[in-house]
Amino acid sequence: MDKPINQYAWWQKGIIYQVYPRSFQDSNNDGIGDLQGIIQRLDHLQWLGIPALWISPIYPSPMADFGYDIADYTGIDPIFGNMDDFDELLTELHNRDMKLILDLVPNHTSNQHPWFIESKSSIDNPKRDWYIWHDPLPDGSPPNNWLSVFGGPAWEWDENSKQFYYHAFLKEQPDLNWRNEEVKQAMMDVIRFWLKKGVDGFRVDVMWHMIKDKQFRDNPVNKDYENHMADYEKLLPVYSTDQPMVHDIVREMRAVLDEFGNRLLIGEIYLPVHKLVTYYGHENKGAHLPFNFLLLGLPWDASVISSVIDEYEGALPENGWPNWVLDNHDQSRITSRVGFMQAKVAVILLLTLRGTPTIYYGDEIGMRDVPIPFNEVMDPQGLNMPGKNLSRDPARTPMQWDDSLYAGFSGSRPWLRIDKSYARENVAIQKNKPFSMLTLYHKLIALRQSEPTLMVGDYKPVYSNNQMIAYIRHAEGSSRFLIVLNMSHRPCYFKPQHEVFTGQVVAATIPELEDMRIDGDINLSGDEGIIIKLDN
Ligand code: GLC
């Protein structure tokens, strides 16, 4: 902490909560969540202490990839409501002093977007160059070996114009050509449209995909590929993603946000740390927060996690603000990856590390991945690569609000089935239970948001071994905190070497540990984690 707390930006002090709109709350009983539904549930989010919402795409879309295939960047899909509903949501949020972050999907459009329809209509259409069209090789095959993230080749043949177009995802999601100046200007206008409405920021979808190799060279083979992995991982996407010129675009996006002031630019980027941090941009003029997905893919092992935290902290550019994520709508839920008890340890980690945390809806009640029978699978990634357990549906099931039919999510059968345990595990029930996940989230958020040290203070590793990790958060003129997390199921023992820590436990995975005095050694049972407010 190198300046007074009030000089930090809202998104540095804040917490982001991701809403997957299809699954949050249905207000019109069509089985699909919508904007009015989100409005109805703002009380919950306010009670929980959430300062900022990020909502996955709500724009008009044929829903081939559930909204990540956009047919109109400045409208609202009727399934979610209309522009009045959107304006109401934004006003309601701002009235509560909460922020709204939209999902922006600039890498590709829907194949139903008028831009693509025009582009496809003929080889000399003025919008032809807005997408990535390429002649076949002399033998008629695709221009190169690039693969689609969702399975199969990334090139789709257009019989009419006798060319291929490139799609990093579904063939219904053609990639825009970001080397084309008009494309860039059109998307900057989209950004301005929403910023003028008062939107507080964007989460930019697949930011590292936006520019591809100009020469379209073949991607090399991934020698570490194993059969259970997605087909896409057979190659290393070194020519199809993360090209240097992408940083120019990110900088331009950021400049548009800066025209308005006080807005946030997040980038969805799955890259190793040393590449990820380049997205902060030269002199931090790139993304404010390149999403940090490190905790998502690693084994839940204290020594691994502690060294990765240090690696990340060490790699950050000066004044680059950190951020942490446990899961999202594309990944397994944290509860399913590490188990219910460790999910409590995980949220203490998330909410006490240095940097902005993002919480995925439903994690606050410990929602699990829900097994979706084959004949009910909706996600194209699951449908295209059956048998590999790659469907993202399990992490996208309806929010469990109460024990009524359909869990209070909807009055009719939801688009995805609800966890069978919903009558036991829901917001209404957990709200009154001292041992519940929800109570823990509520306490941790309140603590974090009332302690400048936890919001913006420095991070210092203290100790770690194969079971546990301990670190300190400190800030001049504010309380000091020691966090000790047992990431194993067995008891662990912490004998501090250089300092005798004394203080009081202010939050813990279980209420029995709260208010306990600490004086020297710390012993924890399996799956326990504590936050200690130190005496000095
Ligand atoms: C991002 C989104 C994911 C989507 C993909 C294509 O990774 O998070 O849900 O399928 O981009 O837009």
Short mmCIF file of C-alpha atoms in Angstrom, two decimals, residues 2 23 39 78 114 131 137 149 169 171 259 279 300 350 373 392 412 501 517:
data_model
loop_
_atom_site.label_atom_id
_atom_site.label_comp_id
_atom_site.label_asym_id
_atom_site.label_seq_id
_atom_site.Cartn_x
_atom_site.Cartn_y
_atom_site.Cartn_z
CA ASP A 2 1.82 3.06 -1.17
CA SER A 23 -28.67 -19.46 -15.05
CA ILE A 39 -32.59 -7.17 -10.91
CA PRO A 78 -35.16 -10.94 -26.34
CA PRO A 114 -24.94 -8.59 -40.84
CA TYR A 131 -13.16 -11.49 -41.77
CA LEU A 137 -3.87 -24.77 -51.03
CA VAL A 149 -10.86 -24.79 -29.93
CA PHE A 169 -14.24 -21.48 -32.17
CA LYS A 171 -17.93 -22.35 -37.63
CA GLU A 259 -11.60 8.85 -22.67
CA TYR A 279 -1.02 -7.75 -21.41
CA TRP A 300 -4.30 -28.31 -5.21
CA LEU A 350 -9.06 -15.92 -3.00
CA PRO A 373 -26.86 -36.82 -19.09
CA ARG A 392 -19.05 -26.87 -19.73
CA SER A 412 -40.83 -23.87 -15.18
CA PHE A 501 2.99 -14.12 16.10
CA ARG A 517 -6.09 -16.16 20.62
#
